[in-house]
mmCIF file of C-alpha atoms in Angstrom:
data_model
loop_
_atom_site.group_PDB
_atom_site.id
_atom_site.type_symbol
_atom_site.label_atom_id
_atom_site.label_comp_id
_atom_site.label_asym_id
_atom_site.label_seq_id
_atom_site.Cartn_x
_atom_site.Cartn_y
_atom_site.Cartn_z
ATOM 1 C CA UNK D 1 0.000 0.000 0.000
ATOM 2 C CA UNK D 2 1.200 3.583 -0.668
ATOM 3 C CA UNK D 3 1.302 5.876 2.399
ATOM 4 C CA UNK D 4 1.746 9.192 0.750
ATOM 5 C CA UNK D 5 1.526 11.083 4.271
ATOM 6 C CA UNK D 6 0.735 10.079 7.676
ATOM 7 C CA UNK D 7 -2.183 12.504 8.493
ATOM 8 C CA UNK D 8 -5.466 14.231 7.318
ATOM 9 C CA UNK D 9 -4.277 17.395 6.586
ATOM 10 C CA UNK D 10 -1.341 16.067 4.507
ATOM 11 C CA UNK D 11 -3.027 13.768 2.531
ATOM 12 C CA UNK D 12 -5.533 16.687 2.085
ATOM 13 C CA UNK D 13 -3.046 18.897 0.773
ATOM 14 C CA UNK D 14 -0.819 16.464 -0.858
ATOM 15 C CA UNK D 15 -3.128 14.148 -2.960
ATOM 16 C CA UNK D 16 -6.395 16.758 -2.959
ATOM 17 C CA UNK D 17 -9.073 13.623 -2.380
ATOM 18 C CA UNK D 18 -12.365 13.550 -4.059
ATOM 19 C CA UNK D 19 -14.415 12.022 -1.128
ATOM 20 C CA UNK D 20 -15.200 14.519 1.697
ATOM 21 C CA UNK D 21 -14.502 10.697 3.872
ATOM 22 C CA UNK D 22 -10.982 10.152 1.929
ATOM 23 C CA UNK D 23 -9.590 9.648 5.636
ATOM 24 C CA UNK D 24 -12.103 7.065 6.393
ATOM 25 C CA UNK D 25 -11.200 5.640 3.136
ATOM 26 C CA UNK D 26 -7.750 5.963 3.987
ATOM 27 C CA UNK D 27 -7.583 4.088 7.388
ATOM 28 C CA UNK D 28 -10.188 1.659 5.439
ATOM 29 C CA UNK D 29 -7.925 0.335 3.753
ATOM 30 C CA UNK D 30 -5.681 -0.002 6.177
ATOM 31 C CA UNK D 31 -7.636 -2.084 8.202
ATOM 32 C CA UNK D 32 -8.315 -4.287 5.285
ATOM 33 C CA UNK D 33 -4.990 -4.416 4.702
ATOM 34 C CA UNK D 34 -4.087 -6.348 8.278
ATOM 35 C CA UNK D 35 -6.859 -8.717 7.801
ATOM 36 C CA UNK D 36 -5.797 -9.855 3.898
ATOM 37 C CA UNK D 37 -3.080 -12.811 5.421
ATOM 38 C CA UNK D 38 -0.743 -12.576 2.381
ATOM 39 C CA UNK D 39 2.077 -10.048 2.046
ATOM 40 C CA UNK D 40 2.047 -7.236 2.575
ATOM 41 C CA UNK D 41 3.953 -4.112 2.285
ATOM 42 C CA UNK D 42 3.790 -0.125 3.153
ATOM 43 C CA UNK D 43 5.518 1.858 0.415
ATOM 44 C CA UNK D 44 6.719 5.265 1.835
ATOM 45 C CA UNK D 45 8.439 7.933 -0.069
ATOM 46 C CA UNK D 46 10.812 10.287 1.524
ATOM 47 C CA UNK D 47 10.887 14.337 0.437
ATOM 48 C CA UNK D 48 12.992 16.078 2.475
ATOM 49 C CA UNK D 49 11.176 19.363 4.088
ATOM 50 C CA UNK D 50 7.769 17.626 3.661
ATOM 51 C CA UNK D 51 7.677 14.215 5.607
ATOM 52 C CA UNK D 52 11.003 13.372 6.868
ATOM 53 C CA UNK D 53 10.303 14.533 10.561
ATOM 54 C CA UNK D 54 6.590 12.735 11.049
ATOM 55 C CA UNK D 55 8.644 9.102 12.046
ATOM 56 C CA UNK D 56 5.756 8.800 14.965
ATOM 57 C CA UNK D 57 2.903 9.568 12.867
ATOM 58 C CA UNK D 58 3.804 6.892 10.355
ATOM 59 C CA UNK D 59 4.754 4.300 13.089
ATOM 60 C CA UNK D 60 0.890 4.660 14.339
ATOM 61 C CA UNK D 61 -0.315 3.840 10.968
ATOM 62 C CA UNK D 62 2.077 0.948 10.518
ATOM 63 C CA UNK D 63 1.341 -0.794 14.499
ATOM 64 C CA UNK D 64 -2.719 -0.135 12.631
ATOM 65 C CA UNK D 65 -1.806 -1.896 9.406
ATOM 66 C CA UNK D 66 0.840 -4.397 10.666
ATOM 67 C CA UNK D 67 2.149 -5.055 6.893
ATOM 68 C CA UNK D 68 5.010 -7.396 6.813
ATOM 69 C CA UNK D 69 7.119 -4.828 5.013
ATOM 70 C CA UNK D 70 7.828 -1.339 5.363
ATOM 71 C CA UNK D 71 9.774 -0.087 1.857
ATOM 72 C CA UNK D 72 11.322 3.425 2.620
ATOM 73 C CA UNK D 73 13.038 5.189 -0.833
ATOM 74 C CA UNK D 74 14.076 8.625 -1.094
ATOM 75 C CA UNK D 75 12.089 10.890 -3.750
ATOM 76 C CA UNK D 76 13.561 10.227 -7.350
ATOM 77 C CA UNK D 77 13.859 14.165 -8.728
ATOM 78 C CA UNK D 78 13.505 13.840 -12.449
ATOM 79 C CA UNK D 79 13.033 18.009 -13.295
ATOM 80 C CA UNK D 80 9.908 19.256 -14.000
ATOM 81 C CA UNK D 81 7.947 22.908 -13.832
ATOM 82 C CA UNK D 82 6.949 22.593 -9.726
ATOM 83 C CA UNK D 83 9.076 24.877 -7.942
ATOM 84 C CA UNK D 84 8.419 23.424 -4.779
ATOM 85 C CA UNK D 85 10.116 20.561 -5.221
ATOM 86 C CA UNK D 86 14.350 20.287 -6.257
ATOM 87 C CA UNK D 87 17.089 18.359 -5.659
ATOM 88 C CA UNK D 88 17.011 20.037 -2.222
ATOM 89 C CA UNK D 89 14.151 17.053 -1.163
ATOM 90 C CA UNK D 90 16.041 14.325 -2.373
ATOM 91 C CA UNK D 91 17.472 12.822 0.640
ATOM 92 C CA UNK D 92 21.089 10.618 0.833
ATOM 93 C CA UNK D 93 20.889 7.018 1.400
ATOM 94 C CA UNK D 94 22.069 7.391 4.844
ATOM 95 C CA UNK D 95 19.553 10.142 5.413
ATOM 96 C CA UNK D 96 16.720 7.356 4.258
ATOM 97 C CA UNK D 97 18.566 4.493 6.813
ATOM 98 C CA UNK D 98 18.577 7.184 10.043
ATOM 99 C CA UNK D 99 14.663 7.158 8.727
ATOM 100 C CA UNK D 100 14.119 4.063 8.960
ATOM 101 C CA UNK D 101 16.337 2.886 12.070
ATOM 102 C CA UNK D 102 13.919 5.630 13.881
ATOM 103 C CA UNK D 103 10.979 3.793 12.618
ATOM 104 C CA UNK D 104 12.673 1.315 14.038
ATOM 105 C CA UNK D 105 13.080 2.550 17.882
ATOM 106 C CA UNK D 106 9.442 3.974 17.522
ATOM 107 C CA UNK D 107 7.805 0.118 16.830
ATOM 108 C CA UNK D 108 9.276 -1.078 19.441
ATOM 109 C CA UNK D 109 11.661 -3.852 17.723
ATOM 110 C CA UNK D 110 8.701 -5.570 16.120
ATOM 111 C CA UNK D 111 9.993 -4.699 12.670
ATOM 112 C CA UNK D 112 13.945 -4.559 11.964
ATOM 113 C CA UNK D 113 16.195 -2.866 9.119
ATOM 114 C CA UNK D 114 16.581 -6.443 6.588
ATOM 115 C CA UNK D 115 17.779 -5.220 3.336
ATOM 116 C CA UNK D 116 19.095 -2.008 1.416
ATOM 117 C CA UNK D 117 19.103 -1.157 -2.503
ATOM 118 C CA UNK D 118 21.873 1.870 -2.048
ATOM 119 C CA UNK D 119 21.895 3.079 -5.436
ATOM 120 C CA UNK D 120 18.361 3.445 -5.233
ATOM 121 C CA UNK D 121 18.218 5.337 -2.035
ATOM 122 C CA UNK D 122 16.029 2.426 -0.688
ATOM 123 C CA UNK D 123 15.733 0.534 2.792
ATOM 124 C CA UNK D 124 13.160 -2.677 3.752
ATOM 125 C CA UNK D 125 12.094 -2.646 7.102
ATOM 126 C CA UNK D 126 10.638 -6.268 8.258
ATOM 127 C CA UNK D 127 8.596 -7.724 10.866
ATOM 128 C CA UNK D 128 10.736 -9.766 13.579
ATOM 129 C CA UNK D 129 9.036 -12.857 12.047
ATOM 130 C CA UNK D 130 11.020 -13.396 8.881
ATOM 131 C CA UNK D 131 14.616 -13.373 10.838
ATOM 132 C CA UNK D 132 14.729 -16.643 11.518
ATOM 133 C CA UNK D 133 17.922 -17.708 13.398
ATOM 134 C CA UNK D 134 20.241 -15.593 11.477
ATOM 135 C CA UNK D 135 19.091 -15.516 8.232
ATOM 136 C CA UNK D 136 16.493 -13.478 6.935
ATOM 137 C CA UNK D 137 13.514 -14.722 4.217
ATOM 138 C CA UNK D 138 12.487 -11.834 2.436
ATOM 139 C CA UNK D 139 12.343 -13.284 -0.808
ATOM 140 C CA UNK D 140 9.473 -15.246 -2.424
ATOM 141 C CA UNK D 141 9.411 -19.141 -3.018
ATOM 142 C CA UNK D 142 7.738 -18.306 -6.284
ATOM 143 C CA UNK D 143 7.206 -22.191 -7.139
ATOM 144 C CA UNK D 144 5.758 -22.935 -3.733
ATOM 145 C CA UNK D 145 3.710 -19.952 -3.992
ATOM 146 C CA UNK D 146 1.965 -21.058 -6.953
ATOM 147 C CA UNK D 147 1.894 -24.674 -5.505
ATOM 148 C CA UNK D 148 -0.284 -23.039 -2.612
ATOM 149 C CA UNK D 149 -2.490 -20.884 -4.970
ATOM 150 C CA UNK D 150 -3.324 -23.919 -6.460
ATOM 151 C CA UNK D 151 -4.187 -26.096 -3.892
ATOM 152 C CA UNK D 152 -7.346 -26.082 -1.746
ATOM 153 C CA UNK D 153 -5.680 -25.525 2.233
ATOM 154 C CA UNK D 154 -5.811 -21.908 3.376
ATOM 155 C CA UNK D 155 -1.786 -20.686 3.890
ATOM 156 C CA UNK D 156 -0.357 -17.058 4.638
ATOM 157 C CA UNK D 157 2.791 -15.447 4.202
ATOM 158 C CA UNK D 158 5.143 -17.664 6.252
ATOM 159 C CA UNK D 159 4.895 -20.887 4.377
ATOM 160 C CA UNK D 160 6.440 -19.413 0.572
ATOM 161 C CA UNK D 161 9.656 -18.188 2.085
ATOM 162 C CA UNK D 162 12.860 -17.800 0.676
ATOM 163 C CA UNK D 163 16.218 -16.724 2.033
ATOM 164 C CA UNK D 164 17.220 -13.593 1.301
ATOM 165 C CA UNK D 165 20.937 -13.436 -0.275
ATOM 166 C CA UNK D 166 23.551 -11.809 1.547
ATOM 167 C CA UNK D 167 24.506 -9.102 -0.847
ATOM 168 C CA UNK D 168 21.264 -7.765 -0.092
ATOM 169 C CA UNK D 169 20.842 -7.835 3.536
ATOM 170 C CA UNK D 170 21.316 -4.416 5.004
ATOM 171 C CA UNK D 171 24.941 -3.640 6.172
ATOM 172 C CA UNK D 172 26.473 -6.842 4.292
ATOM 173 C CA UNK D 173 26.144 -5.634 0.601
ATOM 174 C CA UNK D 174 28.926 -3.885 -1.316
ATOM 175 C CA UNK D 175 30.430 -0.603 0.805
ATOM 176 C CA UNK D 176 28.494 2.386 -0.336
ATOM 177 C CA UNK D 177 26.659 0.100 -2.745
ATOM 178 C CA UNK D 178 24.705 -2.009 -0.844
ATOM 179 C CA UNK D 179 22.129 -4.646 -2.693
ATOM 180 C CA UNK D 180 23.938 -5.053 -5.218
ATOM 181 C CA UNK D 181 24.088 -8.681 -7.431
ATOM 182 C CA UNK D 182 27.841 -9.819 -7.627
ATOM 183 C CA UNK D 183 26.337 -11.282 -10.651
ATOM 184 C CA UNK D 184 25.519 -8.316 -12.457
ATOM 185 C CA UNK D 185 27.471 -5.875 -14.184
ATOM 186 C CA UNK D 186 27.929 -1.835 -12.821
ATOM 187 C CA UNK D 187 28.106 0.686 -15.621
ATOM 188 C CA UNK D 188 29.391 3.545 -15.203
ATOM 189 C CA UNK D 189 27.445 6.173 -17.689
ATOM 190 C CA UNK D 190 30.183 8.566 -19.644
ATOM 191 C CA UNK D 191 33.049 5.633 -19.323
ATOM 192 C CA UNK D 192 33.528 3.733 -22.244
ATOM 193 C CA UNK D 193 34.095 0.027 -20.046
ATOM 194 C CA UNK D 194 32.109 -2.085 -17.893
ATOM 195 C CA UNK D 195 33.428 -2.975 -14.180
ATOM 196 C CA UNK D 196 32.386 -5.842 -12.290
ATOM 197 C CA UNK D 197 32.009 -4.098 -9.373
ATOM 198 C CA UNK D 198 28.861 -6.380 -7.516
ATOM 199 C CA UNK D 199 26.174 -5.416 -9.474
ATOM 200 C CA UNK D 200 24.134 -2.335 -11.012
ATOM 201 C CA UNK D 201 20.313 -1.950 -11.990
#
């Protein structure tokens, strides 16, 4: 689910609603949201000056939803004619992590930092559940998955898990390039060679 903003008057002013009751709506869906048993995930977007400081007010609506994920990126600036927003909003990667190791604090160690895309300015927060032992499962069992979808036994998000590589579990990725694939290639735009340097996307 995409969580724009973590209050009224934001999402007022932000998305301009067409229902007088888009906050019902809003928290609505929310609540349907924690009932569905699959995955599920919040998607937040970062923009410094705008939503950067409301850590508490988005922790509320994630200990309401209880997704399984929490995906935290920083605002991609790709130009444009709104002068209200610049490259000053963008935040750094690190900027995005203190984000989300406040989120952290604020839920109380339910959910912990699992996995970082660096070069995308993007974190995944994850419930306590899927660090099992030492090794997290954030990935999908794609062929077990389908397996369940077409049986007939109910199932939920804990029985399609799949280990989630190293390279892309926060803090144990590339340094300064974290969730990166060793198997890929990085290409560097303006050089005239490719690098092996852990990855690129």
């Amino acid at each position: 689910k995409l969580v724009d903003v973590p209050d009224k008057e934001t999402l007022k002013a932000v998305d301009r609603p067409l229902f007088p009751d888009f906050w019902e709506r809003f928290l609505s869906s929310i609540d349907i949201l924690r009932a569905k048993g699959q995955r599920t995930v919040f998607r937040l977007t970062l923009v410094k000056e705008h939503n950067t400081e409301q850590v508490e007010k988005y922790s509320e609506l994630v200990k309401r939803g209880l997704p399984d994920f929490i995906e935290i990126k920083g605002v991609t600036y790709t130009g444009g004619k709104r002068n209200e927003l610049g490259m000053k909003n963008v935040p750094w990667h690190h900027e995005v992590v203190e984000f989300g190791q406040a989120m952290v604090e604020k839920l109380g160690g339910e959910y912990l930092l699992a996995s970082e895309h660096a070069h995308s300015c993007c974190i995944l927060l994850a419930h306590k559940k899927f660090l099992i032992g030492e090794q997290w499962y954030t990935h999908i069992d794609f062929d077990k998955f389908i397996e369940l979808q077409n049986g007939d036994k109910p199932f939920d998000s804990m029985d399609y898990l799949a280990p989630t590589p190293e390279w892309a579990v926060f803090g144990k990725g590339i340094q300064g390039d974290g969730g990166f694939d060793p198997a890929e290639i990085h290409v560097r735009r303006g050089d005239n060679y490719r690098i092996p340097q852990g990855g690129g996307c």
